[in-house]
Coordinates of C-alpha atoms in Angstrom, one line a residue:
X1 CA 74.0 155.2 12.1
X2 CA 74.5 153.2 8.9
X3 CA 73.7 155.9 6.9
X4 CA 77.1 156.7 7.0
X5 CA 77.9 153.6 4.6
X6 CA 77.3 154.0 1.2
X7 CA 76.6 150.5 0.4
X8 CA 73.9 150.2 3.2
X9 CA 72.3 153.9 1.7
X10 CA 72.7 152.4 -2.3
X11 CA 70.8 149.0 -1.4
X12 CA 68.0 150.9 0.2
X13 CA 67.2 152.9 -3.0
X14 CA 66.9 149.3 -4.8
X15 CA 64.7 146.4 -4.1
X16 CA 66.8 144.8 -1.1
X17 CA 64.5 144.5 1.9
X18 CA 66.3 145.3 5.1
X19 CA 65.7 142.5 7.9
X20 CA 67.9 143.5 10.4
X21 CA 71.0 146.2 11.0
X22 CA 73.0 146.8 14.0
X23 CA 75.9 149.8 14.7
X24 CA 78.7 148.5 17.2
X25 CA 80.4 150.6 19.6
X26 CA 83.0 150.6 17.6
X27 CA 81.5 152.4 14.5
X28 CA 80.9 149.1 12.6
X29 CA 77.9 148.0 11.2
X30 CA 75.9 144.9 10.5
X31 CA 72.8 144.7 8.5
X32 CA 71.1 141.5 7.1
X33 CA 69.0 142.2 4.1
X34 CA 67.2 139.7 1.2
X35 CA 67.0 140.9 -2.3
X36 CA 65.5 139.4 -5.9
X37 CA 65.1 140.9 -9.8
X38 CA 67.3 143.2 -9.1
X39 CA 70.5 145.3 -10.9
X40 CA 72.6 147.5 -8.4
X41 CA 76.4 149.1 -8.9
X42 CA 78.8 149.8 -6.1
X43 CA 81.2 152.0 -5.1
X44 CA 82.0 153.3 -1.9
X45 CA 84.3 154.9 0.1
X46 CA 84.3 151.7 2.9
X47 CA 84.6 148.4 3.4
X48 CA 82.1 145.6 2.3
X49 CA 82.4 142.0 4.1
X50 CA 79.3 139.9 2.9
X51 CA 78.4 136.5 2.8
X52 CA 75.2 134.6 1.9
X53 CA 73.1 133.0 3.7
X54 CA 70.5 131.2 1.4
X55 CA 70.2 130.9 -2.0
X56 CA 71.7 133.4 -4.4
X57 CA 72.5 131.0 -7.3
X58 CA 71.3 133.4 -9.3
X59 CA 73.7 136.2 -8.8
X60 CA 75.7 137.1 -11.3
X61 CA 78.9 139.9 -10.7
X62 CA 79.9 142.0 -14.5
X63 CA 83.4 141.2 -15.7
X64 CA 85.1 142.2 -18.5
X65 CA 84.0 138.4 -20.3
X66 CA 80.4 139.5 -19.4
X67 CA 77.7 138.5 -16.7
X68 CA 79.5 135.5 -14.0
X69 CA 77.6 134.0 -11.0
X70 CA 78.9 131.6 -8.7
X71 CA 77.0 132.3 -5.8
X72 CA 75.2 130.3 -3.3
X73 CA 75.2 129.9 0.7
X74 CA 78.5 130.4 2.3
X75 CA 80.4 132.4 -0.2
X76 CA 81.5 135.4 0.5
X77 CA 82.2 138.4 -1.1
X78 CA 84.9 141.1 0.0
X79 CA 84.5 144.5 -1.7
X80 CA 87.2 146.8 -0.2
X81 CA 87.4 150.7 -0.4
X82 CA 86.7 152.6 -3.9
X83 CA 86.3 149.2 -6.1
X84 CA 83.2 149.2 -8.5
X85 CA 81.5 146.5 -9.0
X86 CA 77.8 145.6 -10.0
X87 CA 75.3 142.9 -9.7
X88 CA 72.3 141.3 -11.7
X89 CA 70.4 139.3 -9.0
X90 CA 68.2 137.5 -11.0
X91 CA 66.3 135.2 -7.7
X92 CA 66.0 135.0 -4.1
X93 CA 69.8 136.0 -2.4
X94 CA 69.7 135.9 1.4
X95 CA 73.2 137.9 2.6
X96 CA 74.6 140.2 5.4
X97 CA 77.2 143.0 5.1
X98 CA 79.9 144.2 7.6
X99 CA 80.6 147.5 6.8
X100 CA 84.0 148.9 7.8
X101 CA 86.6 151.8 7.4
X102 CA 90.3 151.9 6.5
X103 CA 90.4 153.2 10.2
X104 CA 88.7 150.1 11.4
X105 CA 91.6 148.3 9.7
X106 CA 94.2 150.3 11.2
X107 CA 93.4 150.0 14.7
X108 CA 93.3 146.2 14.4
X109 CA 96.7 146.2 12.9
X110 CA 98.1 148.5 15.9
X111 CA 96.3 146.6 19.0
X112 CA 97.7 143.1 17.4
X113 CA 100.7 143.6 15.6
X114 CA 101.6 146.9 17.2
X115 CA 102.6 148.2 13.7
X116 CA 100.2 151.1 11.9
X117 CA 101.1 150.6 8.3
X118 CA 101.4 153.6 5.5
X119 CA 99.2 151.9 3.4
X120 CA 96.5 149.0 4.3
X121 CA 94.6 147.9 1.2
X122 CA 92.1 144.9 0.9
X123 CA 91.8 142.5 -1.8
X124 CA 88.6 142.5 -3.7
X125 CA 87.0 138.6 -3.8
X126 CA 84.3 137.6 -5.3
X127 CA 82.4 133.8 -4.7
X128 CA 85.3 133.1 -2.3
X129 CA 85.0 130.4 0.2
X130 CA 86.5 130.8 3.3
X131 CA 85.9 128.2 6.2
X132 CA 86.2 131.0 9.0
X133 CA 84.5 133.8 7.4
X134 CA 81.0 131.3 7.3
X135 CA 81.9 130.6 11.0
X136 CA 82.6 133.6 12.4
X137 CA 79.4 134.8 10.9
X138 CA 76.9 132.0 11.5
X139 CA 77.8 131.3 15.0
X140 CA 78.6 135.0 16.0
X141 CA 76.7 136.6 14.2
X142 CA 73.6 135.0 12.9
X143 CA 73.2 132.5 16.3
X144 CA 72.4 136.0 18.5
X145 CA 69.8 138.6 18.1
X146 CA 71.4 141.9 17.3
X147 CA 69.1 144.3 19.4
X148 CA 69.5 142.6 22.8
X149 CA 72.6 144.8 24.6
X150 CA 73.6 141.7 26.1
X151 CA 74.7 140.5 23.1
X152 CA 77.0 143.3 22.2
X153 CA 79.8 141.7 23.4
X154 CA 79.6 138.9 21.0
X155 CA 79.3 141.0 18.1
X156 CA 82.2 143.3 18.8
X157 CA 84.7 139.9 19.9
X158 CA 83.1 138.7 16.2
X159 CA 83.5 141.7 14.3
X160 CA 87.0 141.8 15.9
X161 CA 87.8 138.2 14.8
X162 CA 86.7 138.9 11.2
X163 CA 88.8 142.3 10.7
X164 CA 92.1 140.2 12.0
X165 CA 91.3 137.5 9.3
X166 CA 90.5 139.9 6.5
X167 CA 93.7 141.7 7.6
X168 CA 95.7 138.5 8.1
X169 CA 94.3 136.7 4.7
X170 CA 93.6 139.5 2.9
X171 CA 95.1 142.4 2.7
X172 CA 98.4 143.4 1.4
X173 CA 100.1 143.6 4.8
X174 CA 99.1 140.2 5.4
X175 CA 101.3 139.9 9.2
X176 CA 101.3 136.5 10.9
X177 CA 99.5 136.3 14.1
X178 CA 101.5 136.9 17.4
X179 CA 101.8 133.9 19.4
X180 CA 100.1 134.3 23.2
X181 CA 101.3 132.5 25.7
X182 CA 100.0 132.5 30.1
X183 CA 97.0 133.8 31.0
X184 CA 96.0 137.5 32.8
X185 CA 98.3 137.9 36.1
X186 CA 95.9 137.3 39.0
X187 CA 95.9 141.4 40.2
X188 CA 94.4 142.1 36.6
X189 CA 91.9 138.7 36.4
X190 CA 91.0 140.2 39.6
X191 CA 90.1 143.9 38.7
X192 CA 88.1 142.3 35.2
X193 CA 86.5 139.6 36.9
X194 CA 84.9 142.6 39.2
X195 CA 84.3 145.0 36.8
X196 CA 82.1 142.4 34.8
X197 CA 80.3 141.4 38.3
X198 CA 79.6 145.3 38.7
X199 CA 78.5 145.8 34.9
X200 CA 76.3 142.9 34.0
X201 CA 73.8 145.2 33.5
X202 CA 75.2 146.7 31.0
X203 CA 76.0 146.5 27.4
X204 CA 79.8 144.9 27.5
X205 CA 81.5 145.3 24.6
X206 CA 85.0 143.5 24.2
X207 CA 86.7 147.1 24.6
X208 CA 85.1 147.6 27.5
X209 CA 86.9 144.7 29.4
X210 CA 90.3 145.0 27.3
X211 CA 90.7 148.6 28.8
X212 CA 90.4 147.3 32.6
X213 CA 93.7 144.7 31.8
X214 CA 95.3 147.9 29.3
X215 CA 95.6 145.2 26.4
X216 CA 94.7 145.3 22.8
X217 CA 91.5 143.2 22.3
X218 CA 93.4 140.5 20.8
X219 CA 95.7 140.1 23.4
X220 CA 92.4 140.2 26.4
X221 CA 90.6 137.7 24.8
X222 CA 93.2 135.3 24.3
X223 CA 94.8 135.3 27.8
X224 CA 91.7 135.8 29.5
X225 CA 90.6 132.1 27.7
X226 CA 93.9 131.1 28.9
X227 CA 93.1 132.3 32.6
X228 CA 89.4 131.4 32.4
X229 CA 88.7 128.3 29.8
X230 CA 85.8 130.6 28.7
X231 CA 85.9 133.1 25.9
X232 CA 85.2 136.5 27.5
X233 CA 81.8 136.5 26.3
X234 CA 80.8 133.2 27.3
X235 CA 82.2 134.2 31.0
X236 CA 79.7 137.4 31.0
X237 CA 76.9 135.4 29.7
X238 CA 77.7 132.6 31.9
X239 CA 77.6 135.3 34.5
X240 CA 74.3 137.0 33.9
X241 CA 72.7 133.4 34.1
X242 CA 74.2 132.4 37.8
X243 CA 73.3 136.3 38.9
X244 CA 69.9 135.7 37.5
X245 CA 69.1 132.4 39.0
X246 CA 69.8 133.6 42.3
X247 CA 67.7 136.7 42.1
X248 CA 65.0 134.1 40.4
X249 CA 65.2 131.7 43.6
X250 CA 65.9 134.4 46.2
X251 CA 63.7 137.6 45.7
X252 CA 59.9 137.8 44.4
X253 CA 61.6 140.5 42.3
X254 CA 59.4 141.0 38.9
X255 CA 61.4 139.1 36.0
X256 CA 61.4 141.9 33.9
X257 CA 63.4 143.5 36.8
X258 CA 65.7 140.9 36.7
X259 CA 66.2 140.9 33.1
X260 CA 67.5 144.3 33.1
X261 CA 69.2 143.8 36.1
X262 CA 71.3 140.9 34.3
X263 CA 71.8 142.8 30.9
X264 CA 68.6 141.5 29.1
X265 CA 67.0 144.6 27.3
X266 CA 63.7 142.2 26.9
X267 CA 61.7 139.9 29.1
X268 CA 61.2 137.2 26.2
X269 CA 65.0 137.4 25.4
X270 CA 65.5 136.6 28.6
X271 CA 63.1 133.8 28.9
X272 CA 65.0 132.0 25.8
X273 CA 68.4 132.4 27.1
X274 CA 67.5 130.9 30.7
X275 CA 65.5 127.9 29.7
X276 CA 68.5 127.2 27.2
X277 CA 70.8 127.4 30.1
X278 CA 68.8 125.7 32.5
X279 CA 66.0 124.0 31.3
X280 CA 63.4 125.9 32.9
X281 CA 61.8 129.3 32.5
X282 CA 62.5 131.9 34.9
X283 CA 58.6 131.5 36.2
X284 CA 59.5 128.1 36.4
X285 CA 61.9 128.1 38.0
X286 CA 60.8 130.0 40.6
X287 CA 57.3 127.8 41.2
X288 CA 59.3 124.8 41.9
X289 CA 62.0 126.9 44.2
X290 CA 58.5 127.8 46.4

């Protein structure tokens, strides 16, 4: 639960409304909140990733010169482990915070640089601007809705993308990224192709398919593009769709049935993710397969 993070626990004893909050598989945590008029101080024994989303012109961060804003949508501010830092939001700030652990940090640096550093600190930014930080965020992470399992596995590739940056860009190991070159052998594209076929019910998480080819998550993703032309979770979704078409054209199965049955946790989530892929909704489908 997010009650673990002290920054996600301090904002709800302010005025911040909470709009949205997620907790990944792998202990970290999204949460999408809105705030105005309103003074909080920081400090906590995680990791803070956040980065607005509308407005927040108004936001000024305490220095020792006094009261400084320079916020506004797209910057992003990086509040690592044990710094203080406090805020004066004097209008309407739309953000959302990744919350994350030095262990969070650690594991990324084993699975893609197989080293595991003494010491893995994070610089504090504040106002930065960072072209794959908005990215990563706005097409991951904003472009999916959080409660739907089916999207699991494009928060936890996300997540995993912004961790490598932050350690990559931002941290005071700052290791260059290992080159990956060929794709999965054919015996282990194999086994991971039919483990997704037997799982699309499920909640995938990138984890779950890394351990079926014994890579780090780094290393899956990028080989199983290579093997693929398709991010992992664009496979899986792509996937779901061609399973659930066929049970739409084929059975008289009820299409909540087939939503769960294709990883959808909700009949209108469903809905919205076939007519985008196909132009049609499920019901309509069907009608014109009759």
């Amino acid at each position: 639960m997010a009650e673990m993070y002290g920054a996600f626990e301090n904002l709800r004893k302010h005025k911040a409304v909470l709009h949205n909050a997620v907790a990944l598989n792998s202990g970290i945590h999204l949460a999408a909140w809105s705030n105005k008029r309103d003074t909080i101080t920081q400090h906590c024994d995680h990791h803070t990733l956040s980065l607005y989303i509308a407005d927040g012109y108004e936001s000024y961060h305490k220095t020792r010169a006094g009261w400084k804003n320079g916020g506004g949508p797209d910057r992003f501010c990086l509040m690592p482990k044990e710094s203080e830092s406090s805020w004066d939001i004097r209008d309407d700030l739309s953000f959302v915070h990744l919350y994350c652990t030095d262990d969070h940090l650690r594991t990324v640096g084993e699975q893609i640089w197989d080293k595991s550093p003494h010491a893995l600190s994070l610089d504090e930014s504040l106002f930065g601007d960072d072209a794959k930080i908005t990215a990563l965020y706005r097409h991951f992470i904003l472009g999916c809705d959080w409660q739907q399992s089916a999207n699991q596995l494009t928060l936890s590739t996300a997540s995993t993308l912004l961790l490598t940056h932050l350690v990559q860009h931002y941290s005071n190991v700052q290791w260059a990224l290992p080159t990956v070159t060929g794709g999965l052998s054919p015996y282990v594209l194999r086994n991971v192709l039919g483990f997704i076929e037997e799982n699309l019910a499920q909640p995938l998480t990138l984890a779950d398919l890394a351990v079926q080819a014994s890579l780090s998550e780094y290393h899956f993703a990028r080989m199983f593009r290579q093997s693929m032309q398709l991010a992992p979770h664009q496979y899986v979704m792509q996937r779901r769709m061609e399973k659930a078409k066929a049970l739409v054209r084929s059975t008289r199965q009820p299409l909540t049935e087939i939503a769960l049955a294709c990883g959808f946790s909700s009949a209108s989530h469903f809905s919205n993710r076939f007519r985008a892929a196909t132009g049609l909704t499920p019901s309509q489908l069907r009608a014109a397969s009759a």
